Amino acid sequence: MSIAQITETTAKLRCIACGATPNSAAQDFRCTACGDLLEFFFPGWASDLLDGALRLRSGQAQPRHRTSPDPAALKALWLSRGTSRDALDQSGVWRFRELLPHIPAEDAITLREGNTPLYHLPRCARATGVENLHAKHQGMNPTASFKDTGMTFAASSAHQGKFRWVACASTGNTSASMAAYAARGNMHSLVLIPDGKISWGKLSQSLDYGALTCQLRTDFDGCVRILNELVRQKPVYLLNSVNPYRIEGQKTAAIELMEQLAWEPPDHIIVPGGNLGNSSAIGKALLEMRELRLISRLPKLSIIQAQGANPFYRCVREFGGKKLEPMTADTLATAIRIGNPASWKKALRVLQATGGEVEQVTEVEIATAKAEIGADGIGCEPASAVTLAGLKKLRRSGFVKPGEAVVLILTGHLLKDPDFTIQFHRGDLFSGTTGETAAAEAKSLQRAPIVLDANLGAVIAALDAAERNSK
Ligand code: F0G
């Protein structure tokens, strides 16, 4: 199979539970036989690899014309697109289209997403004792969160399906991203968000991008319930991460990361867990890359949740992965304030396949970690900072060793939630809460703004005081 033929990848849908392989998905993207989630798989790759493995076992020579993509040719092709002027080649998602289901170029809606930086975190490295510590900053996407990588792909599939309306339930980032891509693709978008429980930064994005934005008097899980009913009644295209196109687009963060690491996988990748689409996508990409021999070993993929929104942590630690008990979630990291994550079975599968770990972290641990990442000159939103807080715990438990290479996935930009940051630095984020005493330990990280009279002497005095304190 040539690369051109591979581009026409024959992806098929499959139910993750009963294995049914429908030709198309229902409006709610649930299996019509058993109600579980669907995923894409690529029969061409699997049969070829199986064929290769069987030949090896039976002592036969490898076939001369392999039908699965040639790893070296793919790597060279993706690299060569770096100099292309074509919009799809410039996108950090569409650049890797050989590993995605086929969507015609004329339907592609792109904001040149992906291509996000990988940063070394020197201070955090010292604080955790993990020298080889990097962050892949998905907050550097066009709408400032990782959602854009999945949204470009899924919004394009809506365009291909000639939908007039797209919709999502969201804690704020999915809605911002969806509204932007819908606007670019000339589609209308409907946003369902929990009233009062998302950051202003995110809400303002969906308003500017022209979405019909409904703040429902419920939480994220309540918004999801209503949206699922809605899509069964109205011709509205569902853009939550139960949509398998979202997962496919989000896979590219892991592919791009491996390319940035010269295809030498780190020992650990650490992601925040909310609705669990992102961990599922990154894990799927890792497994597929190994299957296609793009990488030779798997990093361990670990998932971190906020203690107040920890249904997946409890699923693994308390119920041995047998069931997920929905809960009423509560955390200041509003992006991951989710009590009934849709993709928990997919996430569990990749957690187990990669040998990763789950952890939970407190509100104060999240706020402290966020300021520590900020002090490295990077900055992220609270939900992203669970990764560093989780790493500290995984170091203490011995799961992550000092000499190992670790990559944190930072999912959203610092400016998504400035209220959280300002309250933390002013010292009132935890006032009157149970975290107040623990938060006192984070004092050295706090940099509250100082209001001064407009004279030079006052500024010099402040500078001198800061210099004395920094010694
Ligand atoms: N980090 C950020 C910044 C997020 O916005 C989200 C999810 C997550 C982490 C968790 O990712 O759900 O794939 O496990 N935000 C969704 C939203 C739910 O509506 O914006 P996940």
mmCIF file of N, CA, C and O and ligand atoms in Angstrom, residues 145-147 169-175 202 220 240-241 246 250 272-279 335-336 338 381 383-384 411-412, ligand 1:
data_model
loop_
_atom_site.group_PDB
_atom_site.id
_atom_site.type_symbol
_atom_site.label_atom_id
_atom_site.label_comp_id
_atom_site.label_asym_id
_atom_site.label_seq_id
_atom_site.Cartn_x
_atom_site.Cartn_y
_atom_site.Cartn_z
ATOM 1 N N SER A 145 -6.712 25.647 24.488
ATOM 2 C CA SER A 145 -6.783 24.368 25.197
ATOM 3 C C SER A 145 -6.575 23.225 24.204
ATOM 4 O O SER A 145 -6.645 23.414 22.989
ATOM 5 N N PHE A 146 -6.353 22.040 24.784
ATOM 6 C CA PHE A 146 -6.114 20.843 23.962
ATOM 7 C C PHE A 146 -7.319 20.455 23.114
ATOM 8 O O PHE A 146 -7.204 19.648 22.198
ATOM 9 N N LYS A 147 -8.472 21.021 23.419
ATOM 10 C CA LYS A 147 -9.692 20.606 22.731
ATOM 11 C C LYS A 147 -9.618 20.836 21.229
ATOM 12 O O LYS A 147 -10.301 20.171 20.456
ATOM 13 N N ALA A 169 -22.003 19.717 25.547
ATOM 14 C CA ALA A 169 -22.068 20.087 26.960
ATOM 15 C C ALA A 169 -20.621 20.297 27.363
ATOM 16 O O ALA A 169 -19.736 19.593 26.877
ATOM 17 N N SER A 170 -20.369 21.248 28.250
ATOM 18 C CA SER A 170 -18.959 21.554 28.494
ATOM 19 C C SER A 170 -18.716 22.176 29.859
ATOM 20 O O SER A 170 -19.614 22.790 30.450
ATOM 21 N N THR A 171 -17.486 22.007 30.331
ATOM 22 C CA THR A 171 -17.042 22.777 31.496
ATOM 23 C C THR A 171 -16.329 24.049 31.025
ATOM 24 O O THR A 171 -15.715 24.743 31.816
ATOM 25 N N GLY A 172 -16.355 24.312 29.725
ATOM 26 C CA GLY A 172 -15.866 25.596 29.228
ATOM 27 C C GLY A 172 -14.889 25.540 28.063
ATOM 28 O O GLY A 172 -14.963 26.360 27.161
ATOM 29 N N ASN A 173 -14.004 24.575 28.066
ATOM 30 C CA ASN A 173 -13.012 24.540 26.987
ATOM 31 C C ASN A 173 -13.545 23.915 25.705
ATOM 32 O O ASN A 173 -13.287 24.413 24.607
ATOM 33 N N THR A 174 -14.296 22.825 25.854
ATOM 34 C CA THR A 174 -14.883 22.205 24.658
ATOM 35 C C THR A 174 -15.783 23.219 23.956
ATOM 36 O O THR A 174 -15.763 23.347 22.727
ATOM 37 N N SER A 175 -16.557 23.952 24.745
ATOM 38 C CA SER A 175 -17.500 24.902 24.152
ATOM 39 C C SER A 175 -16.763 26.028 23.431
ATOM 40 O O SER A 175 -17.160 26.429 22.329
ATOM 41 N N LYS A 202 -13.421 31.348 29.516
ATOM 42 C CA LYS A 202 -13.962 30.349 28.589
ATOM 43 C C LYS A 202 -15.349 30.755 28.080
ATOM 44 O O LYS A 202 -15.655 30.623 26.896
ATOM 45 N N PHE A 220 -22.031 19.814 35.038
ATOM 46 C CA PHE A 220 -21.659 19.304 33.713
ATOM 47 C C PHE A 220 -22.430 18.028 33.380
ATOM 48 O O PHE A 220 -22.949 17.867 32.272
ATOM 49 N N ASN A 240 -19.290 16.321 21.810
ATOM 50 C CA ASN A 240 -18.571 15.890 23.024
ATOM 51 C C ASN A 240 -17.614 14.747 22.665
ATOM 52 O O ASN A 240 -17.675 14.197 21.566
ATOM 53 N N SER A 241 -16.773 14.369 23.634
ATOM 54 C CA SER A 241 -15.735 13.397 23.279
ATOM 55 C C SER A 241 -16.245 11.959 23.180
ATOM 56 O O SER A 241 -15.459 11.056 22.915
ATOM 57 N N ARG A 246 -13.513 13.083 17.689
ATOM 58 C CA ARG A 246 -12.778 13.913 18.661
ATOM 59 C C ARG A 246 -11.530 13.150 19.142
ATOM 60 O O ARG A 246 -10.428 13.691 19.232
ATOM 61 N N GLN A 250 -7.517 14.091 18.769
ATOM 62 C CA GLN A 250 -6.701 14.276 19.979
ATOM 63 C C GLN A 250 -5.537 13.297 20.061
ATOM 64 O O GLN A 250 -4.591 13.526 20.814
ATOM 65 N N PRO A 272 -4.303 15.013 33.056
ATOM 66 C CA PRO A 272 -5.449 15.199 33.952
ATOM 67 C C PRO A 272 -6.612 14.326 33.475
ATOM 68 O O PRO A 272 -6.738 14.082 32.279
ATOM 69 N N GLY A 273 -7.461 13.921 34.387
ATOM 70 C CA GLY A 273 -8.629 13.121 34.006
ATOM 71 C C GLY A 273 -9.916 13.812 34.392
ATOM 72 O O GLY A 273 -10.148 14.120 35.562
ATOM 73 N N GLY A 274 -10.769 14.087 33.396
ATOM 74 C CA GLY A 274 -12.089 14.665 33.642
ATOM 75 C C GLY A 274 -13.127 13.724 33.055
ATOM 76 O O GLY A 274 -13.498 12.730 33.671
ATOM 77 N N ASN A 275 -13.515 14.021 31.810
ATOM 78 C CA ASN A 275 -14.451 13.136 31.121
ATOM 79 C C ASN A 275 -13.712 11.941 30.510
ATOM 80 O O ASN A 275 -14.305 11.050 29.948
ATOM 81 N N LEU A 276 -12.386 11.983 30.566
ATOM 82 C CA LEU A 276 -11.472 10.896 30.204
ATOM 83 C C LEU A 276 -11.339 10.639 28.702
ATOM 84 O O LEU A 276 -10.865 9.580 28.289
ATOM 85 N N GLY A 277 -11.716 11.633 27.893
ATOM 86 C CA GLY A 277 -11.499 11.518 26.454
ATOM 87 C C GLY A 277 -10.026 11.689 26.105
ATOM 88 O O GLY A 277 -9.483 10.957 25.269
ATOM 89 N N ASN A 278 -9.376 12.625 26.763
ATOM 90 C CA ASN A 278 -7.986 12.928 26.413
ATOM 91 C C ASN A 278 -7.059 11.765 26.727
ATOM 92 O O ASN A 278 -6.223 11.378 25.902
ATOM 93 N N SER A 279 -7.205 11.201 27.912
ATOM 94 C CA SER A 279 -6.347 10.063 28.258
ATOM 95 C C SER A 279 -6.611 8.904 27.298
ATOM 96 O O SER A 279 -5.672 8.223 26.866
ATOM 97 N N ALA A 335 -12.625 22.839 35.090
ATOM 98 C CA ALA A 335 -12.563 22.086 33.829
ATOM 99 C C ALA A 335 -12.786 20.598 34.065
ATOM 100 O O ALA A 335 -13.298 19.897 33.186
ATOM 101 N N ILE A 336 -12.375 20.108 35.231
ATOM 102 C CA ILE A 336 -12.495 18.660 35.500
ATOM 103 C C ILE A 336 -13.501 18.385 36.618
ATOM 104 O O ILE A 336 -13.402 17.401 37.339
ATOM 105 N N ILE A 338 -16.244 16.880 37.069
ATOM 106 C CA ILE A 338 -17.044 15.894 36.343
ATOM 107 C C ILE A 338 -17.207 14.644 37.207
ATOM 108 O O ILE A 338 -16.216 14.070 37.661
ATOM 109 N N GLU A 381 -3.789 26.366 33.287
ATOM 110 C CA GLU A 381 -4.995 26.508 34.111
ATOM 111 C C GLU A 381 -5.002 25.432 35.198
ATOM 112 O O GLU A 381 -4.231 24.450 35.111
ATOM 113 N N ALA A 383 -6.787 22.841 36.090
ATOM 114 C CA ALA A 383 -6.952 21.414 35.759
ATOM 115 C C ALA A 383 -5.653 20.807 35.233
ATOM 116 O O ALA A 383 -5.367 19.628 35.450
ATOM 117 N N SER A 384 -4.858 21.613 34.532
ATOM 118 C CA SER A 384 -3.605 21.097 33.971
ATOM 119 C C SER A 384 -2.583 20.816 35.067
ATOM 120 O O SER A 384 -1.737 19.935 34.932
ATOM 121 N N THR A 411 -3.087 21.033 29.704
ATOM 122 C CA THR A 411 -4.250 21.011 28.813
ATOM 123 C C THR A 411 -4.836 22.384 28.490
ATOM 124 O O THR A 411 -5.526 22.548 27.494
ATOM 125 N N GLY A 412 -4.582 23.370 29.362
ATOM 126 C CA GLY A 412 -5.176 24.683 29.114
ATOM 127 C C GLY A 412 -4.256 25.818 29.538
ATOM 128 O O GLY A 412 -3.376 25.661 30.387
HETATM 129 N N1 F0G B 1 -7.955 19.890 31.333
HETATM 130 C C1 F0G B 1 -8.738 20.851 30.836
HETATM 131 C C2 F0G B 1 -8.197 22.230 30.765
HETATM 132 C C3 F0G B 1 -10.038 20.549 30.390
HETATM 133 O O1 F0G B 1 -10.800 21.503 29.879
HETATM 134 C C4 F0G B 1 -10.505 19.213 30.496
HETATM 135 C C5 F0G B 1 -11.851 18.859 30.072
HETATM 136 C C6 F0G B 1 -9.629 18.256 31.026
HETATM 137 C C7 F0G B 1 -8.371 18.631 31.428
HETATM 138 C C8 F0G B 1 -10.019 16.836 31.137
HETATM 139 O O2 F0G B 1 -9.988 16.203 29.901
HETATM 140 O O3 F0G B 1 -12.333 15.438 29.874
HETATM 141 O O4 F0G B 1 -10.689 14.591 28.235
HETATM 142 O O5 F0G B 1 -10.519 13.925 30.630
HETATM 143 N N2 F0G B 1 -12.738 19.688 29.718
HETATM 144 C C9 F0G B 1 -14.017 19.344 29.104
HETATM 145 C C10 F0G B 1 -14.726 20.574 28.630
HETATM 146 C C11 F0G B 1 -14.829 18.381 29.836
HETATM 147 O O6 F0G B 1 -15.964 20.579 28.528
HETATM 148 O O7 F0G B 1 -14.064 21.555 28.308
HETATM 149 P P1 F0G B 1 -10.928 14.963 29.633
#
